[in-house]
PDB file of C-alpha atoms in Angstrom:
ATOM      1  CA  TRP S   1       3.784 -26.862 -12.975  1.00 28.00           C
ATOM      2  CA  CYS S   2       0.324 -28.447 -12.895  1.00 33.00           C
ATOM      3  CA  LYS S   3       1.897 -31.865 -13.663  1.00 36.00           C
ATOM      4  CA  PHE S   4       4.269 -31.849 -10.965  1.00 34.00           C
ATOM      5  CA  LYS S   5       1.601 -30.744  -8.247  1.00 44.00           C
ATOM      6  CA  ARG S   6      -0.676 -33.381  -9.553  1.00 46.00           C
ATOM      7  CA  VAL S   7      -3.352 -30.544 -10.190  1.00 47.00           C
ATOM      8  CA  GLU S   8      -5.329 -31.280 -13.659  1.00 54.00           C
ATOM      9  CA  PRO S   9      -4.352 -28.043 -15.845  1.00 57.00           C
ATOM     10  CA  SER S  10      -8.343 -27.846 -16.803  1.00 61.00           C
ATOM     11  CA  LYS S  11      -9.373 -28.030 -13.093  1.00 60.00           C
ATOM     12  CA  MET S  12      -6.993 -25.471 -11.946  1.00 67.00           C
ATOM     13  CA  ALA S  13      -7.957 -23.164 -14.887  1.00 82.00           C
ATOM     14  CA  VAL S  14     -11.713 -23.494 -13.955  1.00 85.00           C
ATOM     15  CA  GLY S  15     -10.988 -23.046 -10.058  1.00 83.00           C
ATOM     16  CA  ASN S  16      -8.916 -19.807 -11.029  1.00 90.00           C
ATOM     17  CA  LEU S  17     -11.368 -18.524 -12.940  1.00 92.00           C
ATOM     18  CA  CYS S  18     -14.061 -19.031 -10.529  1.00 94.00           C
ATOM     19  CA  ALA S  19     -11.947 -17.424  -7.748  1.00 95.00           C
ATOM     20  CA  LYS S  20     -11.614 -14.253  -9.882  1.00 96.00           C
ATOM     21  CA  LEU S  21     -15.011 -14.006 -10.733  1.00 96.00           C
ATOM     22  CA  TRP S  22     -16.103 -14.297  -6.933  1.00 97.00           C
ATOM     23  CA  PHE S  23     -13.136 -11.960  -5.665  1.00 97.00           C
ATOM     24  CA  ASN S  24     -13.848  -9.111  -8.153  1.00 96.00           C
ATOM     25  CA  LEU S  25     -17.802  -9.521  -7.778  1.00 97.00           C
ATOM     26  CA  CYS S  26     -17.394  -8.783  -4.165  1.00 97.00           C
ATOM     27  CA  LEU S  27     -14.703  -6.191  -4.689  1.00 96.00           C
ATOM     28  CA  VAL S  28     -17.134  -4.249  -7.062  1.00 96.00           C
ATOM     29  CA  LEU S  29     -20.220  -4.530  -4.765  1.00 97.00           C
ATOM     30  CA  LEU S  30     -18.703  -3.640  -1.510  1.00 97.00           C
ATOM     31  CA  LEU S  31     -16.690  -0.487  -3.046  1.00 97.00           C
ATOM     32  CA  THR S  32     -20.080   0.792  -4.652  1.00 97.00           C
ATOM     33  CA  PRO S  33     -20.600   2.706  -1.380  1.00 96.00           C
ATOM     34  CA  ALA S  34     -17.438   4.499  -1.543  1.00 96.00           C
ATOM     35  CA  TRP S  35     -17.795   5.050  -5.420  1.00 94.00           C
ATOM     36  CA  LEU S  36     -21.011   6.662  -5.007  1.00 93.00           C
ATOM     37  CA  VAL S  37     -20.173   9.015  -2.212  1.00 92.00           C
ATOM     38  CA  SER S  38     -17.222  10.166  -4.532  1.00 90.00           C
ATOM     39  CA  ALA S  39     -19.349  10.492  -7.497  1.00 87.00           C
ATOM     40  CA  VAL S  40     -22.051  12.651  -5.759  1.00 84.00           C
ATOM     41  CA  GLY S  41     -19.417  14.530  -3.392  1.00 75.00           C
ATOM     42  CA  PRO S  42     -20.067  17.959  -4.813  1.00 70.00           C
ATOM     43  CA  CYS S  43     -23.865  17.580  -4.075  1.00 75.00           C
ATOM     44  CA  PHE S  44     -23.025  16.647  -0.186  1.00 69.00           C
ATOM     45  CA  ARG S  45     -20.533  19.596  -0.077  1.00 67.00           C
ATOM     46  CA  SER S  46     -23.413  21.953  -1.142  1.00 70.00           C
ATOM     47  CA  CYS S  47     -25.514  20.734   1.400  1.00 71.00           C
ATOM     48  CA  GLY S  48     -22.675  21.624   4.103  1.00 69.00           C
ATOM     49  CA  LEU S  49     -20.617  18.523   4.470  1.00 73.00           C
ATOM     50  CA  SER S  50     -16.986  19.544   4.319  1.00 83.00           C
ATOM     51  CA  ARG S  51     -14.706  18.035   1.892  1.00 84.00           C
ATOM     52  CA  HIS S  52     -12.563  16.809   4.839  1.00 86.00           C
ATOM     53  CA  ARG S  53     -15.458  14.823   6.205  1.00 88.00           C
ATOM     54  CA  LEU S  54     -16.184  13.568   2.692  1.00 90.00           C
ATOM     55  CA  ARG S  55     -12.391  12.260   2.062  1.00 92.00           C
ATOM     56  CA  ARG S  56     -12.605  10.391   5.308  1.00 93.00           C
ATOM     57  CA  MET S  57     -15.831   8.951   4.510  1.00 93.00           C
ATOM     58  CA  VAL S  58     -14.779   7.547   1.228  1.00 95.00           C
ATOM     59  CA  ILE S  59     -11.404   6.144   2.812  1.00 96.00           C
ATOM     60  CA  MET S  60     -13.344   4.239   5.640  1.00 96.00           C
ATOM     61  CA  LEU S  61     -16.046   2.629   3.502  1.00 97.00           C
ATOM     62  CA  SER S  62     -13.129   1.666   1.138  1.00 97.00           C
ATOM     63  CA  ASN S  63     -11.218   0.094   4.227  1.00 97.00           C
ATOM     64  CA  LEU S  64     -14.314  -1.701   5.053  1.00 98.00           C
ATOM     65  CA  ALA S  65     -14.683  -2.941   1.632  1.00 97.00           C
ATOM     66  CA  PHE S  66     -11.358  -4.306   1.186  1.00 97.00           C
ATOM     67  CA  ARG S  67     -11.817  -6.036   4.611  1.00 97.00           C
ATOM     68  CA  ALA S  68     -14.916  -7.558   3.432  1.00 98.00           C
ATOM     69  CA  THR S  69     -13.660  -8.595   0.021  1.00 98.00           C
ATOM     70  CA  LEU S  70     -10.674 -10.442   1.578  1.00 97.00           C
ATOM     71  CA  ALA S  71     -12.833 -12.055   4.256  1.00 97.00           C
ATOM     72  CA  CYS S  72     -15.272 -13.355   1.328  1.00 97.00           C
ATOM     73  CA  ALA S  73     -12.432 -14.625  -0.423  1.00 97.00           C
ATOM     74  CA  SER S  74     -10.450 -16.307   2.625  1.00 96.00           C
ATOM     75  CA  CYS S  75     -11.140 -19.860   1.555  1.00 95.00           C
ATOM     76  CA  PHE S  76      -8.863 -19.295  -1.422  1.00 95.00           C
ATOM     77  CA  ILE S  77      -6.651 -16.261  -0.442  1.00 96.00           C
ATOM     78  CA  SER S  78      -4.971 -16.778   2.949  1.00 95.00           C
ATOM     79  CA  VAL S  79      -3.520 -13.741   4.403  1.00 96.00           C
ATOM     80  CA  LYS S  80      -1.146 -14.014   7.270  1.00 95.00           C
ATOM     81  CA  MET S  81      -0.096 -10.945   9.047  1.00 96.00           C
ATOM     82  CA  ASP S  82       2.900 -10.379  11.657  1.00 97.00           C
ATOM     83  CA  GLY S  83       3.263  -7.329  13.828  1.00 96.00           C
ATOM     84  CA  LEU S  84      -0.333  -6.130  13.238  1.00 96.00           C
ATOM     85  CA  GLU S  85      -1.277  -5.469  17.039  1.00 95.00           C
ATOM     86  CA  ASP S  86       2.071  -3.529  17.198  1.00 95.00           C
ATOM     87  CA  PHE S  87       1.140  -1.481  14.251  1.00 96.00           C
ATOM     88  CA  HIS S  88      -2.115  -0.698  15.519  1.00 95.00           C
ATOM     89  CA  GLU S  89      -0.636   0.436  19.060  1.00 92.00           C
ATOM     90  CA  ALA S  90       1.072   3.037  17.248  1.00 90.00           C
ATOM     91  CA  PHE S  91      -2.465   4.926  16.428  1.00 90.00           C
ATOM     92  CA  ARG S  92      -3.680   4.648  19.913  1.00 84.00           C
ATOM     93  CA  GLY S  93      -3.175   7.421  22.344  1.00 70.00           C
ATOM     94  CA  GLY S  94      -4.858  10.417  20.574  1.00 59.00           C
ATOM     95  CA  SER S  95      -2.964  13.976  20.003  1.00 54.00           C
ATOM     96  CA  SER S  96      -0.168  12.208  22.228  1.00 55.00           C
ATOM     97  CA  VAL S  97       1.044   9.976  19.410  1.00 74.00           C
ATOM     98  CA  LYS S  98       3.518  11.089  16.751  1.00 87.00           C
ATOM     99  CA  PRO S  99       2.519  11.372  13.105  1.00 93.00           C
ATOM    100  CA  VAL S 100       3.021   8.137  11.403  1.00 96.00           C
ATOM    101  CA  VAL S 101       4.750   7.293   8.009  1.00 97.00           C
ATOM    102  CA  ILE S 102       4.483   4.244   6.362  1.00 97.00           C
ATOM    103  CA  VAL S 103       6.524   2.756   3.569  1.00 97.00           C
ATOM    104  CA  ALA S 104       6.309  -0.682   1.829  1.00 97.00           C
ATOM    105  CA  ASN S 105       7.323  -2.582  -1.293  1.00 97.00           C
ATOM    106  CA  HIS S 106       5.242  -2.634  -4.307  1.00 95.00           C
ATOM    107  CA  THR S 107       4.483  -5.690  -6.347  1.00 94.00           C
ATOM    108  CA  SER S 108       0.668  -5.479  -6.940  1.00 93.00           C
ATOM    109  CA  PHE S 109      -2.174  -3.254  -6.962  1.00 89.00           C
ATOM    110  CA  LEU S 110      -3.338  -5.619  -4.006  1.00 94.00           C
ATOM    111  CA  ASP S 111      -0.696  -3.758  -1.819  1.00 95.00           C
ATOM    112  CA  VAL S 112      -3.028  -0.753  -1.752  1.00 92.00           C
ATOM    113  CA  MET S 113      -5.792  -2.500  -0.688  1.00 93.00           C
ATOM    114  CA  LEU S 114      -3.997  -4.484   1.959  1.00 96.00           C
ATOM    115  CA  ALA S 115      -2.118  -1.666   3.280  1.00 95.00           C
ATOM    116  CA  LEU S 116      -5.309   0.218   3.695  1.00 95.00           C
ATOM    117  CA  SER S 117      -7.221  -2.590   5.125  1.00 96.00           C
ATOM    118  CA  MET S 118      -4.587  -3.162   8.038  1.00 96.00           C
ATOM    119  CA  MET S 119      -5.002   0.180   9.233  1.00 95.00           C
ATOM    120  CA  PRO S 120      -7.289   1.003  12.136  1.00 95.00           C
ATOM    121  CA  LEU S 121     -10.664   2.022  10.729  1.00 95.00           C
ATOM    122  CA  ALA S 122     -10.786   5.693  12.329  1.00 92.00           C
ATOM    123  CA  ALA S 123      -7.021   5.880  11.585  1.00 93.00           C
ATOM    124  CA  SER S 124      -7.230   5.003   8.158  1.00 94.00           C
ATOM    125  CA  GLY S 125      -9.648   8.172   7.305  1.00 93.00           C
ATOM    126  CA  ASN S 126      -6.466  10.481   8.236  1.00 93.00           C
ATOM    127  CA  VAL S 127      -3.891   8.759   6.050  1.00 95.00           C
ATOM    128  CA  LYS S 128      -2.903  10.436   2.554  1.00 95.00           C
ATOM    129  CA  MET S 129      -0.798   8.591   0.069  1.00 93.00           C
ATOM    130  CA  PHE S 130       1.488   8.997  -3.151  1.00 90.00           C
ATOM    131  CA  VAL S 131      -0.349   7.049  -5.959  1.00 86.00           C
ATOM    132  CA  SER S 132       0.497   6.210  -9.660  1.00 80.00           C
ATOM    133  CA  ASN S 133      -1.238   8.355 -12.083  1.00 78.00           C
ATOM    134  CA  HIS S 134      -2.763   5.064 -13.813  1.00 76.00           C
ATOM    135  CA  LEU S 135      -4.961   4.452 -10.468  1.00 79.00           C
ATOM    136  CA  VAL S 136      -6.621   7.968 -11.144  1.00 81.00           C
ATOM    137  CA  LYS S 137      -7.593   6.946 -14.726  1.00 80.00           C
ATOM    138  CA  MET S 138      -8.716   3.546 -13.863  1.00 79.00           C
ATOM    139  CA  PRO S 139     -12.840   3.193 -14.402  1.00 81.00           C
ATOM    140  CA  PHE S 140     -14.615   3.063 -11.231  1.00 87.00           C
ATOM    141  CA  LEU S 141     -11.572   2.759  -8.922  1.00 86.00           C
ATOM    142  CA  GLY S 142     -10.086   5.845 -10.149  1.00 86.00           C
ATOM    143  CA  SER S 143     -13.244   7.819  -9.067  1.00 89.00           C
ATOM    144  CA  ILE S 144     -12.709   6.154  -5.601  1.00 92.00           C
ATOM    145  CA  VAL S 145      -8.903   7.304  -5.601  1.00 90.00           C
ATOM    146  CA  ARG S 146      -9.991  10.845  -6.513  1.00 89.00           C
ATOM    147  CA  GLY S 147     -12.393  10.910  -3.820  1.00 91.00           C
ATOM    148  CA  MET S 148      -9.797   9.795  -1.316  1.00 93.00           C
ATOM    149  CA  GLU S 149      -7.620  12.851  -2.641  1.00 91.00           C
ATOM    150  CA  HIS S 150      -4.381  11.005  -2.564  1.00 93.00           C
ATOM    151  CA  LEU S 151      -1.644  12.783  -4.108  1.00 92.00           C
ATOM    152  CA  VAL S 152      -0.538  11.728  -7.782  1.00 88.00           C
ATOM    153  CA  VAL S 153       3.286  11.140  -8.585  1.00 84.00           C
ATOM    154  CA  PRO S 154       3.880  13.697 -11.131  1.00 82.00           C
ATOM    155  CA  PHE S 155       5.897  11.846 -13.666  1.00 77.00           C
ATOM    156  CA  LYS S 156       6.723  13.908 -17.169  1.00 73.00           C
ATOM    157  CA  ALA S 157       6.485  10.885 -19.203  1.00 60.00           C
ATOM    158  CA  VAL S 158       5.012   7.377 -18.393  1.00 50.00           C
ATOM    159  CA  GLY S 159       5.776   4.617 -20.605  1.00 47.00           C
ATOM    160  CA  SER S 160       4.408   0.884 -20.599  1.00 44.00           C
ATOM    161  CA  ASP S 161       6.582   0.203 -17.285  1.00 48.00           C
ATOM    162  CA  GLY S 162       6.057   3.781 -16.203  1.00 47.00           C
ATOM    163  CA  GLY S 163       8.475   6.826 -16.127  1.00 50.00           C
ATOM    164  CA  PHE S 164      11.009   7.677 -13.589  1.00 60.00           C
ATOM    165  CA  GLU S 165      11.469  11.290 -14.515  1.00 74.00           C
ATOM    166  CA  ILE S 166       9.542  13.170 -12.146  1.00 79.00           C
ATOM    167  CA  ASP S 167       8.437  16.871 -12.502  1.00 82.00           C
ATOM    168  CA  LYS S 168      10.465  18.381  -9.618  1.00 84.00           C
ATOM    169  CA  GLU S 169       8.630  21.568  -9.079  1.00 87.00           C
ATOM    170  CA  LEU S 170       5.010  20.024  -8.923  1.00 89.00           C
ATOM    171  CA  MET S 171       6.520  17.189  -6.538  1.00 88.00           C
ATOM    172  CA  ALA S 172       7.909  19.731  -4.291  1.00 89.00           C
ATOM    173  CA  GLU S 173       4.503  21.285  -3.969  1.00 92.00           C
ATOM    174  CA  ARG S 174       2.919  17.851  -3.355  1.00 93.00           C
ATOM    175  CA  MET S 175       5.639  17.006  -0.876  1.00 93.00           C
ATOM    176  CA  ALA S 176       4.650  20.203   0.896  1.00 94.00           C
ATOM    177  CA  THR S 177       0.969  19.313   0.995  1.00 95.00           C
ATOM    178  CA  LEU S 178       1.781  15.886   2.246  1.00 95.00           C
ATOM    179  CA  LYS S 179       4.204  17.450   4.976  1.00 95.00           C
ATOM    180  CA  ALA S 180       1.161  19.822   6.023  1.00 96.00           C
ATOM    181  CA  HIS S 181      -1.010  16.868   6.389  1.00 95.00           C
ATOM    182  CA  VAL S 182       1.591  15.201   8.689  1.00 95.00           C
ATOM    183  CA  GLU S 183       2.352  18.324  10.899  1.00 94.00           C
ATOM    184  CA  ASN S 184      -1.321  18.170  11.463  1.00 92.00           C
ATOM    185  CA  GLY S 185      -1.403  14.759  12.690  1.00 90.00           C
ATOM    186  CA  GLY S 186      -1.966  12.880   9.801  1.00 93.00           C
ATOM    187  CA  THR S 187      -0.533   9.711   8.389  1.00 96.00           C
ATOM    188  CA  ALA S 188       1.557   9.429   5.153  1.00 97.00           C
ATOM    189  CA  ALA S 189       2.336   6.423   3.135  1.00 96.00           C
ATOM    190  CA  TRP S 190       3.886   5.560  -0.109  1.00 95.00           C
ATOM    191  CA  PHE S 191       5.668   2.865  -2.060  1.00 95.00           C
ATOM    192  CA  PRO S 192       9.745   4.117  -2.201  1.00 94.00           C
ATOM    193  CA  GLU S 193      10.203   1.987  -5.147  1.00 93.00           C
ATOM    194  CA  GLY S 194       8.294   4.282  -7.467  1.00 86.00           C
ATOM    195  CA  LYS S 195       6.477   1.637  -9.435  1.00 87.00           C
ATOM    196  CA  ILE S 196       5.257  -1.872  -9.181  1.00 90.00           C
ATOM    197  CA  ASN S 197       8.345  -4.135  -9.183  1.00 92.00           C
ATOM    198  CA  ALA S 198       8.443  -5.654 -12.779  1.00 90.00           C
ATOM    199  CA  GLY S 199      11.136  -8.031 -11.568  1.00 92.00           C
ATOM    200  CA  ASN S 200      11.639 -10.499  -9.052  1.00 94.00           C
ATOM    201  CA  PRO S 201       9.059  -9.680  -6.329  1.00 92.00           C
ATOM    202  CA  CYS S 202      11.532 -10.619  -3.649  1.00 94.00           C
ATOM    203  CA  GLU S 203      14.111  -8.459  -4.740  1.00 95.00           C
ATOM    204  CA  LEU S 204      13.435  -4.862  -4.176  1.00 96.00           C
ATOM    205  CA  GLN S 205      14.124  -2.047  -6.146  1.00 94.00           C
ATOM    206  CA  GLN S 206      16.105   0.903  -5.289  1.00 94.00           C
ATOM    207  CA  PHE S 207      13.899   3.218  -2.486  1.00 96.00           C
ATOM    208  CA  ARG S 208      14.042   6.463  -3.852  1.00 92.00           C
ATOM    209  CA  ALA S 209      15.330   9.068  -1.279  1.00 93.00           C
ATOM    210  CA  GLY S 210      12.971  12.132  -2.295  1.00 90.00           C
ATOM    211  CA  GLY S 211       9.891  11.171  -0.038  1.00 92.00           C
ATOM    212  CA  PHE S 212      11.925  10.704   2.987  1.00 96.00           C
ATOM    213  CA  SER S 213      12.786  14.312   3.472  1.00 95.00           C
ATOM    214  CA  LEU S 214       9.532  14.275   5.259  1.00 96.00           C
ATOM    215  CA  PRO S 215      10.636  12.394   8.406  1.00 96.00           C
ATOM    216  CA  CYS S 216      13.600  14.298   7.943  1.00 96.00           C
ATOM    217  CA  GLU S 217      11.875  17.375   8.577  1.00 95.00           C
ATOM    218  CA  VAL S 218       8.897  16.233  10.776  1.00 96.00           C
ATOM    219  CA  ASP S 219       9.614  13.906  13.826  1.00 96.00           C
ATOM    220  CA  CYS S 220       7.854  10.837  12.761  1.00 95.00           C
ATOM    221  CA  ASP S 221       6.826   7.061  13.811  1.00 96.00           C
ATOM    222  CA  VAL S 222       8.164   5.184  10.776  1.00 97.00           C
ATOM    223  CA  TRP S 223       6.663   1.784   9.815  1.00 97.00           C
ATOM    224  CA  CYS S 224       7.721  -0.689   7.207  1.00 98.00           C
ATOM    225  CA  ILE S 225       5.483  -3.016   5.704  1.00 98.00           C
ATOM    226  CA  SER S 226       6.778  -6.178   3.686  1.00 98.00           C
ATOM    227  CA  PHE S 227       4.342  -7.931   1.270  1.00 97.00           C
ATOM    228  CA  VAL S 228       5.125 -11.503  -0.050  1.00 96.00           C
ATOM    229  CA  GLY S 229       2.499 -13.217  -2.411  1.00 95.00           C
ATOM    230  CA  ASN S 230       0.455 -10.283  -3.396  1.00 95.00           C
ATOM    231  CA  SER S 231       1.685 -10.519  -6.936  1.00 94.00           C
ATOM    232  CA  GLN S 232       0.515 -14.103  -7.203  1.00 93.00           C
ATOM    233  CA  CYS S 233      -3.146 -12.882  -6.310  1.00 95.00           C
ATOM    234  CA  TRP S 234      -2.835  -9.775  -8.621  1.00 94.00           C
ATOM    235  CA  PRO S 235       0.040  -9.992 -11.183  1.00 93.00           C
ATOM    236  CA  ARG S 236       1.274  -6.748 -12.089  1.00 88.00           C
ATOM    237  CA  ASN S 237       0.048  -6.779 -15.880  1.00 86.00           C
ATOM    238  CA  SER S 238      -3.585  -8.217 -15.013  1.00 88.00           C
ATOM    239  CA  MET S 239      -6.692  -5.806 -14.987  1.00 86.00           C
ATOM    240  CA  VAL S 240      -8.170  -8.042 -12.105  1.00 89.00           C
ATOM    241  CA  GLY S 241      -6.958 -10.127  -9.326  1.00 93.00           C
ATOM    242  CA  GLY S 242      -8.275 -12.983  -7.118  1.00 95.00           C
ATOM    243  CA  SER S 243      -5.999 -15.939  -7.907  1.00 95.00           C
ATOM    244  CA  PRO S 244      -6.077 -18.382  -5.229  1.00 94.00           C
ATOM    245  CA  CYS S 245      -2.497 -17.660  -3.384  1.00 93.00           C
ATOM    246  CA  LYS S 246      -1.062 -17.377   0.006  1.00 94.00           C
ATOM    247  CA  ILE S 247      -0.009 -14.042   1.091  1.00 96.00           C
ATOM    248  CA  HIS S 248       2.121 -12.993   3.894  1.00 96.00           C
ATOM    249  CA  VAL S 249       2.592  -9.606   5.623  1.00 97.00           C
ATOM    250  CA  LYS S 250       4.920  -8.285   8.260  1.00 98.00           C
ATOM    251  CA  LEU S 251       4.753  -4.885   9.758  1.00 98.00           C
ATOM    252  CA  THR S 252       7.969  -3.414  11.615  1.00 97.00           C
ATOM    253  CA  GLN S 253       8.785  -0.411  13.288  1.00 97.00           C
ATOM    254  CA  LEU S 254      11.791   1.027  11.601  1.00 97.00           C
ATOM    255  CA  CYS S 255      11.874   3.944  14.312  1.00 97.00           C
ATOM    256  CA  SER S 256       9.614   5.374  16.896  1.00 95.00           C
ATOM    257  CA  SER S 257      11.237   8.675  16.248  1.00 96.00           C
ATOM    258  CA  SER S 258      12.940   9.603  13.083  1.00 97.00           C
ATOM    259  CA  ALA S 259      14.803  12.741  14.830  1.00 96.00           C
ATOM    260  CA  ALA S 260      16.001  10.280  17.589  1.00 97.00           C
ATOM    261  CA  PHE S 261      17.149   7.647  14.993  1.00 97.00           C
ATOM    262  CA  LEU S 262      18.850  10.264  12.685  1.00 97.00           C
ATOM    263  CA  PHE S 263      20.493  11.882  16.074  1.00 97.00           C
ATOM    264  CA  LYS S 264      21.840   8.186  17.107  1.00 96.00           C
ATOM    265  CA  ALA S 265      23.123   7.629  13.467  1.00 96.00           C
ATOM    266  CA  GLY S 266      25.112  11.130  13.849  1.00 96.00           C
ATOM    267  CA  LEU S 267      23.119  12.813  11.275  1.00 95.00           C
ATOM    268  CA  ALA S 268      21.136  15.174  13.092  1.00 90.00           C
ATOM    269  CA  LYS S 269      22.919  18.147  11.722  1.00 90.00           C
ATOM    270  CA  ALA S 270      23.654  16.667   8.359  1.00 92.00           C
ATOM    271  CA  ASP S 271      22.767  17.838   4.937  1.00 92.00           C
ATOM    272  CA  GLY S 272      19.070  16.811   4.196  1.00 92.00           C
ATOM    273  CA  ARG S 273      19.783  14.669   1.232  1.00 93.00           C
ATOM    274  CA  ASP S 274      22.241  12.826   3.201  1.00 96.00           C
ATOM    275  CA  ARG S 275      19.634  12.254   5.906  1.00 97.00           C
ATOM    276  CA  ALA S 276      17.004  11.129   3.436  1.00 97.00           C
ATOM    277  CA  LEU S 277      19.320   8.746   1.878  1.00 97.00           C
ATOM    278  CA  PHE S 278      20.252   7.047   5.190  1.00 98.00           C
ATOM    279  CA  LEU S 279      16.434   6.787   5.913  1.00 98.00           C
ATOM    280  CA  ALA S 280      15.729   5.410   2.411  1.00 98.00           C
ATOM    281  CA  THR S 281      18.685   2.909   2.528  1.00 97.00           C
ATOM    282  CA  ALA S 282      17.703   1.624   6.174  1.00 98.00           C
ATOM    283  CA  SER S 283      13.965   1.287   5.232  1.00 98.00           C
ATOM    284  CA  GLN S 284      14.926  -0.750   2.130  1.00 98.00           C
ATOM    285  CA  ARG S 285      17.513  -3.059   4.329  1.00 98.00           C
ATOM    286  CA  GLN S 286      14.482  -3.737   6.799  1.00 98.00           C
ATOM    287  CA  VAL S 287      12.082  -4.311   4.032  1.00 98.00           C
ATOM    288  CA  GLN S 288      14.248  -6.314   2.050  1.00 97.00           C
ATOM    289  CA  GLY S 289      15.192  -8.479   5.169  1.00 97.00           C
ATOM    290  CA  ASP S 290      11.790  -8.797   6.182  1.00 97.00           C
ATOM    291  CA  VAL S 291      10.738 -10.011   2.606  1.00 97.00           C
ATOM    292  CA  SER S 292      13.572 -12.453   2.287  1.00 96.00           C
ATOM    293  CA  ASP S 293      12.544 -14.140   5.733  1.00 95.00           C
ATOM    294  CA  LEU S 294       8.966 -14.150   4.698  1.00 94.00           C
ATOM    295  CA  ALA S 295       9.813 -15.817   1.166  1.00 92.00           C
ATOM    296  CA  ARG S 296      11.634 -18.478   2.801  1.00 89.00           C
ATOM    297  CA  GLN S 297       8.564 -19.159   5.043  1.00 84.00           C
ATOM    298  CA  HIS S 298       6.130 -18.675   1.998  1.00 68.00           C
ATOM    299  CA  ALA S 299       7.914 -21.228  -0.147  1.00 70.00           C
ATOM    300  CA  GLY S 300       5.595 -23.948  -1.161  1.00 55.00           C
ATOM    301  CA  ALA S 301       2.620 -22.898   0.964  1.00 52.00           C
ATOM    302  CA  SER S 302       0.687 -21.212  -2.243  1.00 47.00           C
ATOM    303  CA  SER S 303       1.637 -24.328  -4.008  1.00 49.00           C
ATOM    304  CA  ARG S 304      -0.253 -26.420  -1.345  1.00 52.00           C
ATOM    305  CA  LEU S 305      -3.039 -24.103  -1.227  1.00 45.00           C
ATOM    306  CA  LEU S 306      -3.244 -24.161  -5.018  1.00 45.00           C
ATOM    307  CA  ALA S 307      -3.373 -28.062  -4.878  1.00 51.00           C
ATOM    308  CA  SER S 308      -6.154 -28.145  -2.514  1.00 51.00           C
ATOM    309  CA  PHE S 309      -8.122 -25.751  -4.264  1.00 47.00           C
TER     310      PHE S 309
END
């Protein structure tokens, strides 16, 4: 690979190491305020600051930290976003705006960083996500995730690649919590593949239908986020990210009303499972189509960036 691109392996290795050091130094330093608020949250609550405000503070501080980290690394991590302005428009209008549901393909821990950083700052404080249990157990980042009060997917057993057997009773309780959050005007987000894609990042795994019961029961604005290049920046099995790369993101509105979308498909009165499966399939097709389009545009761009770096 290096020989073909006429880049000396030693120079590439040094450049990659420097990029990772800078990226992770910025990430840790910039996330420290969010970590501190998470760590001393109980003290703030004893002084009268509500749990909800603390949660919003941690999320918004993390949003700013992720944005700043990507800005500091922009000389070697190029991020192009399509549809961002339309996505932001979905959050404007205050109480007249429908609740928003966001689903995305999952190829890297960087997906979480990018998804949060793309949200309008004020709106990001009202997002609740399903996250993997390993994120909560990570040092430093785990405290921040707990401070955000995101919901952990309750796998019964988790192996090296993550388990797929879910504790259905506990999952039903957490889905009810997420539903109540959305009914009160909050935003819900998750990765329907269930775990980081261990195969070809441009070929999506099956979208699990369980989470899509939410937009079946609550009329929502459903958005799909498609990532290409994230796994090059932060590989699935790597503890740290920051490798030079080019990232392309596309944000697409699947529907402005999940109720109208189901009605148009003739499923307004169908069984709940059938409706959830329909939304899961439609979302997967949308994301897969966008990922395939982005991959064609993306081909060769990362190599040129690496060569120049």
